[in-house]
Amino acid sequence: MLFLDVDGPIVPFGATSRELPGGYPTYPVADAARQAAGAHPLLARIDPAIGRRLAALPCVLVWATTWMADANECVAPQLGLPELPVVSWPEPSDEDGRDGLHWKTRTLTALAAGRPFVWVDDEITDRDRAWVADHHRGRALLHRVDPRRGLTGPDLAAVESWLREIGRTAPPPGAG
């Protein structure tokens, strides 16, 4: 299972004109994305090639974003992805952000329910990694993406390599 954030990993943002003198690369916006989002200006920053790479990963993709259902209406068509499951976030609580823990960490760990998972986000910290290591009995890869660049080839290669390693080391079905 791969939990995927939108802002940062899929829609890059925050680079300075010094870092990207020509601005962000833009891509034609898919008709379905344009219709769903109207004139959302950042959809043109979504590289459709990322969708092909994500779709080829040996896992279930799940939107883990505040875009919620809009990720399927606006982002998935731009990436060429089918409708994906969407994490339903609980109401904010006093525990959110406590001790530097990201507000998504507890929910995603609970949804993984001990199964191996990947979380791709631009706000992951070492605190999140430590908490997951202490509270999740399965393997997990918390992969932080630079929001100024978005998902890159090396990011996707690291995720794919981790997923393939998990597949090689998983017990055969029915074992255990």
XYZ file of N, CA, C and O in Angstrom:
704
model
N 0.845 -1.159 0.000
C 0.000 0.000 0.000
C 0.897 1.231 0.000
O 1.881 1.284 0.725
N 0.537 2.210 -0.849
C 1.293 3.458 -0.922
C 0.336 4.616 -0.684
O -0.586 4.833 -1.479
N 0.551 5.343 0.420
C -0.227 6.538 0.743
C 0.456 7.724 0.065
O 1.639 7.976 0.308
N -0.300 8.446 -0.750
C 0.272 9.481 -1.610
C -0.349 10.844 -1.352
O -1.559 11.022 -1.488
N 0.478 11.801 -1.001
C 0.059 13.191 -0.846
C 0.083 13.864 -2.214
O 0.780 13.400 -3.130
N -0.655 14.957 -2.368
C -0.692 15.678 -3.649
C 0.219 16.902 -3.624
O 1.135 17.020 -4.445
N -0.057 17.849 -2.719
C 0.721 19.094 -2.699
C 2.140 18.814 -2.242
O 2.373 18.389 -1.114
N 3.077 19.048 -3.113
C 4.485 18.757 -2.839
C 4.952 17.600 -3.692
O 5.726 17.799 -4.629
N 4.482 16.378 -3.444
C 4.917 15.259 -4.274
C 4.395 15.302 -5.717
O 5.153 15.091 -6.658
N 3.107 15.572 -5.899
C 2.522 15.556 -7.243
C 2.493 16.957 -7.844
O 2.770 17.144 -9.028
N 2.128 17.944 -7.038
C 2.110 19.341 -7.475
C 3.264 20.049 -6.782
O 3.155 20.417 -5.611
N 4.384 20.223 -7.483
C 5.514 20.895 -6.848
C 5.202 22.372 -6.605
O 4.448 22.992 -7.355
N 5.798 22.923 -5.534
C 5.587 24.333 -5.225
C 6.734 24.849 -4.365
O 7.464 24.070 -3.765
N 6.873 26.162 -4.320
C 7.790 26.789 -3.386
C 9.192 27.071 -3.887
O 9.977 27.672 -3.160
N 9.526 26.673 -5.099
C 10.870 26.969 -5.601
C 10.989 28.464 -5.903
O 10.029 29.098 -6.346
N 12.136 29.003 -5.637
C 12.372 30.417 -5.922
C 12.725 30.597 -7.398
O 13.067 29.631 -8.099
N 12.668 31.830 -7.860
C 13.047 32.110 -9.254
C 14.533 31.831 -9.471
O 14.953 31.543 -10.586
N 15.305 31.851 -8.427
C 16.727 31.496 -8.541
C 16.875 29.985 -8.759
O 17.719 29.540 -9.517
N 16.048 29.194 -8.059
C 16.099 27.736 -8.205
C 15.535 27.280 -9.543
O 16.020 26.313 -10.124
N 14.495 27.943 -10.007
C 13.859 27.623 -11.297
C 13.670 28.919 -12.086
O 12.571 29.472 -12.129
N 14.748 29.406 -12.731
C 14.669 30.705 -13.415
C 13.561 30.774 -14.470
O 12.955 31.819 -14.659
N 13.251 29.680 -15.103
C 12.197 29.672 -16.121
C 10.833 29.320 -15.559
O 9.864 29.180 -16.300
N 10.762 29.136 -14.252
C 9.516 28.704 -13.628
C 9.367 27.198 -13.726
O 10.228 26.491 -14.261
N 8.268 26.707 -13.206
C 8.010 25.271 -13.237
C 7.679 24.820 -14.645
O 7.009 25.537 -15.390
N 8.114 23.599 -15.020
C 7.659 23.050 -16.300
C 6.143 22.874 -16.233
O 5.598 22.626 -15.155
N 5.494 23.027 -17.358
C 4.049 22.810 -17.400
C 3.729 21.779 -18.476
O 4.505 21.567 -19.401
N 2.567 21.151 -18.302
C 2.127 20.073 -19.175
C 0.683 20.364 -19.571
O -0.057 21.010 -18.825
N 0.259 19.854 -20.724
C -1.149 20.045 -21.097
C -2.057 19.417 -20.028
O -1.768 18.339 -19.518
N -3.121 20.099 -19.700
C -4.053 19.595 -18.693
C -5.085 18.707 -19.380
O -5.694 19.095 -20.378
N -5.250 17.496 -18.832
C -6.216 16.545 -19.377
C -7.617 17.149 -19.332
O -7.961 17.876 -18.396
N -8.425 16.847 -20.336
C -9.787 17.399 -20.401
C -10.583 17.101 -19.134
O -11.269 17.975 -18.600
N -10.510 15.867 -18.641
C -11.275 15.499 -17.444
C -10.811 16.311 -16.234
O -11.629 16.735 -15.417
N -9.518 16.544 -16.120
C -8.993 17.344 -15.010
C -9.448 18.791 -15.151
O -9.843 19.423 -14.167
N -9.398 19.323 -16.349
C -9.808 20.705 -16.595
C -11.286 20.888 -16.251
O -11.674 21.853 -15.599
N -12.117 19.960 -16.660
C -13.551 20.063 -16.383
C -13.829 19.983 -14.885
O -14.661 20.712 -14.365
N -13.140 19.111 -14.196
C -13.375 18.937 -12.766
C -12.851 20.107 -11.951
O -13.449 20.494 -10.961
N -11.746 20.668 -12.357
C -11.082 21.686 -11.546
C -11.314 23.099 -12.050
O -10.846 24.041 -11.420
N -11.981 23.238 -13.175
C -12.108 24.575 -13.724
C -10.743 25.052 -14.166
O -10.047 24.365 -14.895
N -10.342 26.184 -13.678
C -9.072 26.775 -14.108
C -8.009 26.655 -13.018
O -7.233 27.569 -12.824
N -7.966 25.543 -12.303
C -6.974 25.369 -11.236
C -5.585 25.497 -11.854
O -5.168 24.635 -12.630
N -4.859 26.550 -11.531
C -3.593 26.830 -12.225
C -2.475 25.827 -11.963
O -1.594 25.675 -12.800
N -2.497 25.133 -10.842
C -1.377 24.248 -10.524
C -1.466 22.883 -11.186
O -0.485 22.149 -11.210
N -2.619 22.523 -11.748
C -2.727 21.223 -12.418
C -1.741 21.101 -13.577
O -1.279 20.004 -13.886
N -1.395 22.203 -14.210
C -0.445 22.173 -15.325
C 0.963 21.794 -14.870
O 1.797 21.437 -15.694
N 1.227 21.824 -13.576
C 2.541 21.407 -13.058
C 2.651 19.899 -12.890
O 3.715 19.380 -12.595
N 1.556 19.186 -13.032
C 1.562 17.741 -12.823
C 2.085 17.046 -14.069
O 1.494 17.140 -15.141
N 3.182 16.344 -13.915
C 3.804 15.604 -15.015
C 3.075 14.268 -15.197
O 3.151 13.400 -14.323
N 2.374 14.077 -16.318
C 1.648 12.821 -16.539
C 2.541 11.580 -16.490
O 2.066 10.489 -16.155
N 3.820 11.711 -16.780
C 4.731 10.563 -16.746
C 4.831 9.976 -15.338
O 5.079 8.774 -15.183
N 4.619 10.796 -14.318
C 4.645 10.291 -12.943
C 3.528 9.274 -12.753
O 3.697 8.264 -12.064
N 2.387 9.526 -13.363
C 1.261 8.602 -13.246
C 1.591 7.218 -13.777
O 1.239 6.204 -13.160
N 2.285 7.165 -14.900
C 2.665 5.858 -15.466
C 3.607 5.121 -14.516
O 3.489 3.914 -14.320
N 4.532 5.848 -13.925
C 5.470 5.225 -12.984
C 4.751 4.746 -11.730
O 5.024 3.665 -11.214
N 3.815 5.566 -11.222
C 3.055 5.166 -10.036
C 2.199 3.941 -10.323
O 2.145 3.009 -9.517
N 1.539 3.941 -11.478
C 0.660 2.815 -11.837
C 1.438 1.515 -11.973
O 0.886 0.427 -11.754
N 2.711 1.599 -12.303
C 3.532 0.399 -12.484
C 4.069 -0.166 -11.169
O 4.620 -1.274 -11.155
N 3.910 0.569 -10.084
C 4.420 0.089 -8.793
C 3.613 -1.117 -8.314
O 2.398 -1.162 -8.493
N 4.288 -2.074 -7.682
C 3.597 -3.283 -7.203
C 2.908 -3.055 -5.853
O 3.284 -3.639 -4.833
N 1.889 -2.187 -5.867
C 1.162 -1.879 -4.633
C -0.166 -1.219 -4.972
O -0.411 -0.849 -6.124
N -0.981 -1.066 -3.956
C -2.239 -0.332 -4.075
C -1.946 1.131 -3.760
O -1.360 1.436 -2.713
N -2.331 2.027 -4.664
C -2.161 3.459 -4.436
C -3.384 3.995 -3.698
O -4.521 3.643 -4.019
N -3.135 4.873 -2.720
C -4.208 5.467 -1.917
C -3.905 6.954 -1.763
O -2.800 7.324 -1.364
N -4.877 7.807 -2.070
C -4.697 9.241 -1.847
C -4.692 9.508 -0.346
O -5.619 9.141 0.364
N -3.642 10.177 0.129
C -3.530 10.584 1.533
C -3.274 12.089 1.536
O -2.172 12.560 1.784
N -4.335 12.838 1.215
C -4.203 14.260 0.950
C -5.447 15.013 1.399
O -6.534 14.435 1.446
N -5.279 16.282 1.664
C -6.436 17.111 1.987
C -7.271 17.412 0.744
O -8.358 17.969 0.858
N -6.809 17.022 -0.425
C -7.614 17.151 -1.643
C -8.827 16.221 -1.573
O -9.799 16.428 -2.274
N -8.714 15.172 -0.758
C -9.796 14.200 -0.585
C -10.314 13.715 -1.951
O -9.520 13.346 -2.793
N -11.633 13.722 -2.178
C -12.222 13.216 -3.425
C -11.785 14.034 -4.632
O -11.777 13.528 -5.756
N -11.401 15.291 -4.425
C -10.930 16.112 -5.546
C -9.676 15.520 -6.184
O -9.391 15.775 -7.359
N -8.919 14.730 -5.424
C -7.738 14.087 -6.008
C -8.158 13.161 -7.147
O -7.479 13.094 -8.176
N -9.262 12.446 -6.978
C -9.747 11.571 -8.052
C -10.350 12.364 -9.202
O -10.229 11.978 -10.358
N -10.996 13.475 -8.907
C -11.649 14.257 -9.954
C -10.676 15.112 -10.747
O -10.853 15.285 -11.959
N -9.665 15.658 -10.076
C -8.771 16.621 -10.714
C -7.368 16.097 -11.010
O -6.814 16.373 -12.064
N -6.801 15.372 -10.069
C -5.399 14.956 -10.165
C -5.254 13.633 -10.919
O -4.397 13.510 -11.799
N -6.081 12.643 -10.579
C -5.970 11.331 -11.224
C -6.068 11.424 -12.749
O -5.251 10.806 -13.444
N -7.020 12.197 -13.314
C -7.070 12.284 -14.784
C -5.796 12.885 -15.385
O -5.358 12.479 -16.452
N -5.210 13.835 -14.694
C -3.978 14.461 -15.193
C -2.828 13.458 -15.190
O -1.952 13.505 -16.038
N -2.857 12.534 -14.234
C -1.815 11.502 -14.134
C -2.144 10.263 -14.961
O -1.319 9.358 -15.070
N -3.364 10.193 -15.485
C -3.773 8.998 -16.214
C -4.052 7.826 -15.292
O -3.964 6.664 -15.708
N -4.395 8.107 -14.055
C -4.674 7.062 -13.075
C -6.181 6.847 -12.964
O -6.964 7.778 -13.152
N -6.578 5.633 -12.591
C -7.998 5.396 -12.310
C -8.358 6.044 -10.975
O -7.490 6.557 -10.261
N -9.612 5.960 -10.620
C -10.033 6.422 -9.305
C -9.335 5.566 -8.254
O -9.289 4.342 -8.376
N -8.795 6.216 -7.242
C -8.063 5.531 -6.174
C -8.815 5.662 -4.860
O -9.595 6.609 -4.681
N -8.570 4.735 -3.929
C -9.131 4.925 -2.589
C -8.601 6.236 -1.998
O -7.496 6.682 -2.337
N -9.394 6.837 -1.121
C -9.041 8.111 -0.494
C -9.110 7.943 1.019
O -10.095 7.414 1.540
N -8.081 8.392 1.716
C -8.102 8.359 3.171
C -9.133 9.365 3.666
O -9.145 10.516 3.234
N -10.004 8.916 4.563
C -10.944 9.805 5.246
C -10.286 10.228 6.552
O -10.039 9.391 7.427
N -9.985 11.488 6.664
C -9.274 11.981 7.836
C -10.233 12.176 9.000
O -11.333 12.674 8.819
N -9.817 11.812 10.194
C -10.661 12.055 11.369
C -10.676 13.554 11.687
O -9.848 14.316 11.183
N -11.611 13.928 12.520
C -11.645 15.316 12.982
C -10.350 15.606 13.727
O -9.799 14.723 14.398
N -9.838 16.840 13.631
C -8.620 17.186 14.372
C -8.807 16.933 15.866
O -9.905 17.067 16.401
N -7.709 16.539 16.508
C -7.758 16.278 17.948
C -6.595 16.975 18.639
O -5.703 17.520 17.984
N -6.611 16.910 19.950
C -5.530 17.506 20.739
C -4.203 16.800 20.498
O -3.147 17.343 20.784
N -4.253 15.568 19.983
C -3.035 14.796 19.732
C -2.309 15.270 18.471
O -1.123 15.029 18.314
N -3.031 15.922 17.553
C -2.431 16.347 16.291
C -1.281 17.318 16.538
O -1.416 18.283 17.283
N -0.158 17.037 15.879
C 1.007 17.896 15.975
C 1.740 17.833 17.295
O 2.729 18.535 17.482
N 1.275 16.972 18.184
C 1.919 16.849 19.481
C 3.300 16.244 19.323
O 3.494 15.315 18.572
N 4.266 16.795 20.018
C 5.642 16.283 19.994
C 6.239 16.268 18.591
O 7.080 15.422 18.280
N 5.784 17.153 17.716
C 6.344 17.236 16.369
C 5.868 16.164 15.427
O 6.384 16.038 14.317
N 4.886 15.375 15.819
C 4.370 14.311 14.970
C 3.391 14.886 13.959
O 2.520 15.675 14.311
N 3.540 14.494 12.694
C 2.635 14.976 11.652
C 1.222 14.494 11.940
O 1.019 13.371 12.417
N 0.243 15.311 11.619
C -1.151 14.968 11.917
C -1.647 13.759 11.128
O -2.633 13.133 11.514
N -0.981 13.347 10.050
C -1.393 12.186 9.272
C -0.841 10.867 9.817
O -1.361 9.792 9.506
N 0.217 10.925 10.595
C 0.986 9.733 10.959
C 0.155 8.662 11.654
O 0.185 7.487 11.253
N -0.586 9.024 12.678
C -1.373 8.038 13.426
C -2.431 7.383 12.529
O -2.630 6.168 12.577
N -3.113 8.193 11.734
C -4.180 7.672 10.872
C -3.627 6.695 9.847
O -4.182 5.603 9.652
N -2.542 7.062 9.178
C -1.986 6.180 8.142
C -1.457 4.889 8.746
O -1.635 3.813 8.174
N -0.831 4.979 9.901
C -0.333 3.780 10.575
C -1.494 2.865 10.958
O -1.427 1.640 10.769
N -2.572 3.446 11.458
C -3.750 2.644 11.819
C -4.362 1.987 10.582
O -4.745 0.811 10.614
N -4.446 2.709 9.479
C -5.010 2.143 8.251
C -4.151 1.010 7.691
O -4.666 0.062 7.117
N -2.847 1.119 7.865
C -1.960 0.048 7.396
C -2.181 -1.230 8.205
O -1.966 -2.330 7.679
N -2.596 -1.091 9.435
C -2.961 -2.238 10.279
C -1.912 -3.349 10.275
O -2.229 -4.521 10.116
N -0.657 -2.967 10.419
C 0.407 -3.955 10.496
C 0.968 -4.405 9.166
O 1.988 -5.087 9.120
N 0.307 -4.037 8.071
C 0.801 -4.410 6.736
C 1.916 -3.455 6.310
O 1.949 -2.306 6.735
N 2.809 -3.905 5.431
C 3.833 -2.997 4.907
C 3.170 -1.835 4.167
O 2.161 -2.025 3.497
N 3.750 -0.637 4.332
C 3.227 0.514 3.604
C 4.316 1.523 3.309
O 5.352 1.555 3.968
N 4.031 2.333 2.291
C 4.869 3.467 1.921
C 4.011 4.708 2.112
O 2.831 4.709 1.773
N 4.620 5.749 2.631
C 3.953 7.051 2.723
C 4.855 8.049 2.021
O 6.012 8.219 2.403
N 4.344 8.684 0.977
C 5.084 9.685 0.214
C 4.458 11.045 0.498
O 3.282 11.272 0.201
N 5.249 11.943 1.071
C 4.748 13.257 1.488
C 5.942 14.207 1.547
O 7.089 13.757 1.618
N 5.664 15.491 1.550
C 6.734 16.477 1.659
C 6.931 16.980 3.082
O 7.797 17.806 3.327
N 6.144 16.476 4.034
C 6.219 16.972 5.402
C 6.654 15.911 6.412
O 6.569 16.125 7.618
N 7.127 14.788 5.945
C 7.571 13.710 6.833
C 8.866 14.127 7.531
O 9.762 14.705 6.912
N 8.944 13.794 8.822
C 10.148 14.106 9.594
C 10.685 12.835 10.256
O 10.030 11.783 10.254
N 11.832 12.971 10.864
C 12.404 11.848 11.618
C 11.500 11.463 12.782
O 11.447 10.296 13.174
N 10.765 12.415 13.334
C 9.831 12.113 14.425
C 8.748 11.147 13.950
O 8.377 10.221 14.657
N 8.236 11.367 12.725
C 7.226 10.467 12.165
C 7.810 9.072 11.967
O 7.166 8.072 12.284
N 9.022 9.011 11.443
C 9.676 7.715 11.218
C 9.853 6.961 12.534
O 9.595 5.754 12.609
N 10.292 7.666 13.565
C 10.507 7.022 14.867
C 9.181 6.534 15.449
O 9.112 5.418 15.986
N 8.127 7.345 15.324
C 6.824 6.951 15.863
C 6.300 5.709 15.153
O 5.816 4.773 15.794
N 6.418 5.680 13.834
C 5.954 4.514 13.075
C 6.780 3.288 13.464
O 6.224 2.199 13.666
N 8.075 3.441 13.595
C 8.917 2.305 14.004
C 8.494 1.752 15.366
O 8.533 0.537 15.591
N 8.053 2.618 16.267
C 7.634 2.194 17.604
C 6.207 1.658 17.663
O 5.866 0.923 18.588
N 5.353 2.033 16.699
C 3.923 1.719 16.800
C 3.362 0.864 15.665
O 2.169 0.577 15.650
N 4.210 0.469 14.731
C 3.731 -0.308 13.577
C 4.522 -1.603 13.511
O 5.751 -1.582 13.427
N 3.821 -2.725 13.523
C 4.525 -4.014 13.572
C 5.035 -4.468 12.204
O 5.852 -5.364 12.120
N 4.550 -3.860 11.118
C 5.025 -4.201 9.778
C 6.132 -3.259 9.340
O 6.537 -2.354 10.064
N 6.608 -3.501 8.152
C 7.646 -2.627 7.604
C 6.995 -1.392 7.001
O 5.857 -1.440 6.540
N 7.723 -0.280 7.010
C 7.199 0.970 6.475
C 8.331 1.800 5.903
O 9.435 1.822 6.446
N 8.028 2.454 4.803
C 8.948 3.420 4.203
C 8.240 4.762 4.211
O 7.208 4.927 3.547
N 8.759 5.705 4.974
C 8.239 7.063 4.976
C 9.202 7.880 4.132
O 10.324 8.182 4.556
N 8.769 8.186 2.911
C 9.654 8.820 1.933
C 9.282 10.295 1.783
O 8.213 10.619 1.295
N 10.198 11.153 2.198
C 9.979 12.597 2.087
C 10.422 13.083 0.715
O 11.516 12.768 0.251
N 9.542 13.869 0.086
C 9.806 14.457 -1.226
C 10.051 15.952 -1.051
O 9.356 16.610 -0.265
N 11.005 16.483 -1.780
C 11.249 17.924 -1.773
C 10.091 18.597 -2.508
O 9.899 18.353 -3.709
N 9.289 19.431 -1.832
C 8.117 20.018 -2.480
C 8.471 20.950 -3.630
O 7.645 21.178 -4.523
N 9.677 21.465 -3.643
C 10.088 22.361 -4.734
C 10.294 21.591 -6.036
O 10.203 22.157 -7.106
N 10.565 20.300 -5.924
C 10.846 19.479 -7.104
C 9.711 18.501 -7.413
O 9.548 18.067 -8.536
N 8.980 18.083 -6.381
C 7.968 17.048 -6.556
C 8.640 15.695 -6.716
O 9.865 15.558 -6.595
N 7.830 14.682 -6.965
C 8.364 13.331 -7.170
C 9.316 13.330 -8.354
O 8.977 13.813 -9.428
N 10.483 12.776 -8.138
C 11.491 12.702 -9.197
C 11.765 11.230 -9.532
O 11.324 10.330 -8.810
N 12.506 11.016 -10.575
C 12.907 9.656 -10.935
C 13.586 8.936 -9.782
O 13.245 7.786 -9.480
N 14.562 9.562 -9.100
C 15.193 8.894 -7.962
C 14.215 8.579 -6.825
O 14.338 7.540 -6.179
N 13.249 9.467 -6.575
C 12.235 9.171 -5.551
C 11.464 7.909 -5.917
O 11.294 6.999 -5.100
N 10.992 7.865 -7.140
C 10.198 6.716 -7.595
C 11.029 5.443 -7.621
O 10.537 4.371 -7.274
N 12.295 5.551 -7.991
C 13.172 4.375 -7.993
C 13.372 3.849 -6.572
O 13.372 2.635 -6.355
N 13.522 4.747 -5.598
C 13.696 4.320 -4.207
C 12.447 3.607 -3.698
O 12.538 2.563 -3.046
N 11.275 4.156 -4.014
C 10.021 3.534 -3.592
C 9.861 2.176 -4.267
O 9.525 1.178 -3.610
N 10.114 2.118 -5.564
C 9.969 0.849 -6.293
C 10.925 -0.206 -5.746
O 10.536 -1.367 -5.546
N 12.154 0.179 -5.488
C 13.134 -0.766 -4.950
C 12.671 -1.307 -3.597
O 12.756 -2.517 -3.340
N 12.177 -0.439 -2.735
C 11.694 -0.866 -1.422
C 10.520 -1.828 -1.569
O 10.475 -2.871 -0.919
N 9.567 -1.498 -2.439
C 8.400 -2.365 -2.650
C 8.813 -3.735 -3.198
O 8.282 -4.764 -2.783
N 9.744 -3.746 -4.117
C 10.192 -5.018 -4.685
C 10.914 -5.849 -3.626
O 10.769 -7.068 -3.579
N 11.688 -5.211 -2.774
C 12.365 -5.924 -1.687
C 11.338 -6.517 -0.725
O 11.476 -7.663 -0.301
N 10.309 -5.766 -0.398
C 9.237 -6.275 0.467
C 8.598 -7.501 -0.187
O 8.313 -8.497 0.470
N 8.361 -7.428 -1.494
C 7.760 -8.557 -2.224
C 8.640 -9.787 -2.184
O 8.145 -10.911 -2.099
N 9.978 -9.598 -2.222
C 10.895 -10.743 -2.191
C 10.991 -11.361 -0.809
O 11.242 -12.546 -0.684
N 10.800 -10.536 0.229
C 10.984 -11.049 1.583
C 9.673 -11.407 2.284
O 9.691 -11.863 3.416
N 8.556 -11.170 1.610
C 7.257 -11.497 2.221
C 7.088 -13.012 2.280
O 7.520 -13.745 1.393
N 6.452 -13.497 3.343
C 6.198 -14.948 3.415
C 5.208 -15.350 2.328
O 4.387 -14.549 1.913
N 5.287 -16.579 1.858
C 4.338 -17.021 0.840
C 2.918 -17.008 1.385
O 2.724 -17.137 2.597
N 1.929 -16.818 0.490
C 0.538 -16.812 0.952
C 0.224 -18.092 1.731
O 0.637 -19.184 1.368
N -0.473 -17.919 2.849
C -0.859 -19.070 3.676
C 0.191 -19.487 4.673
O -0.061 -20.344 5.514
N 1.397 -18.889 4.595
C 2.449 -19.265 5.546
C 2.214 -18.549 6.870
O 1.713 -17.453 6.917
N 2.620 -19.151 7.918
C 2.626 -18.501 9.205
C 1.430 -18.737 9.969
O 1.033 -18.420 10.940
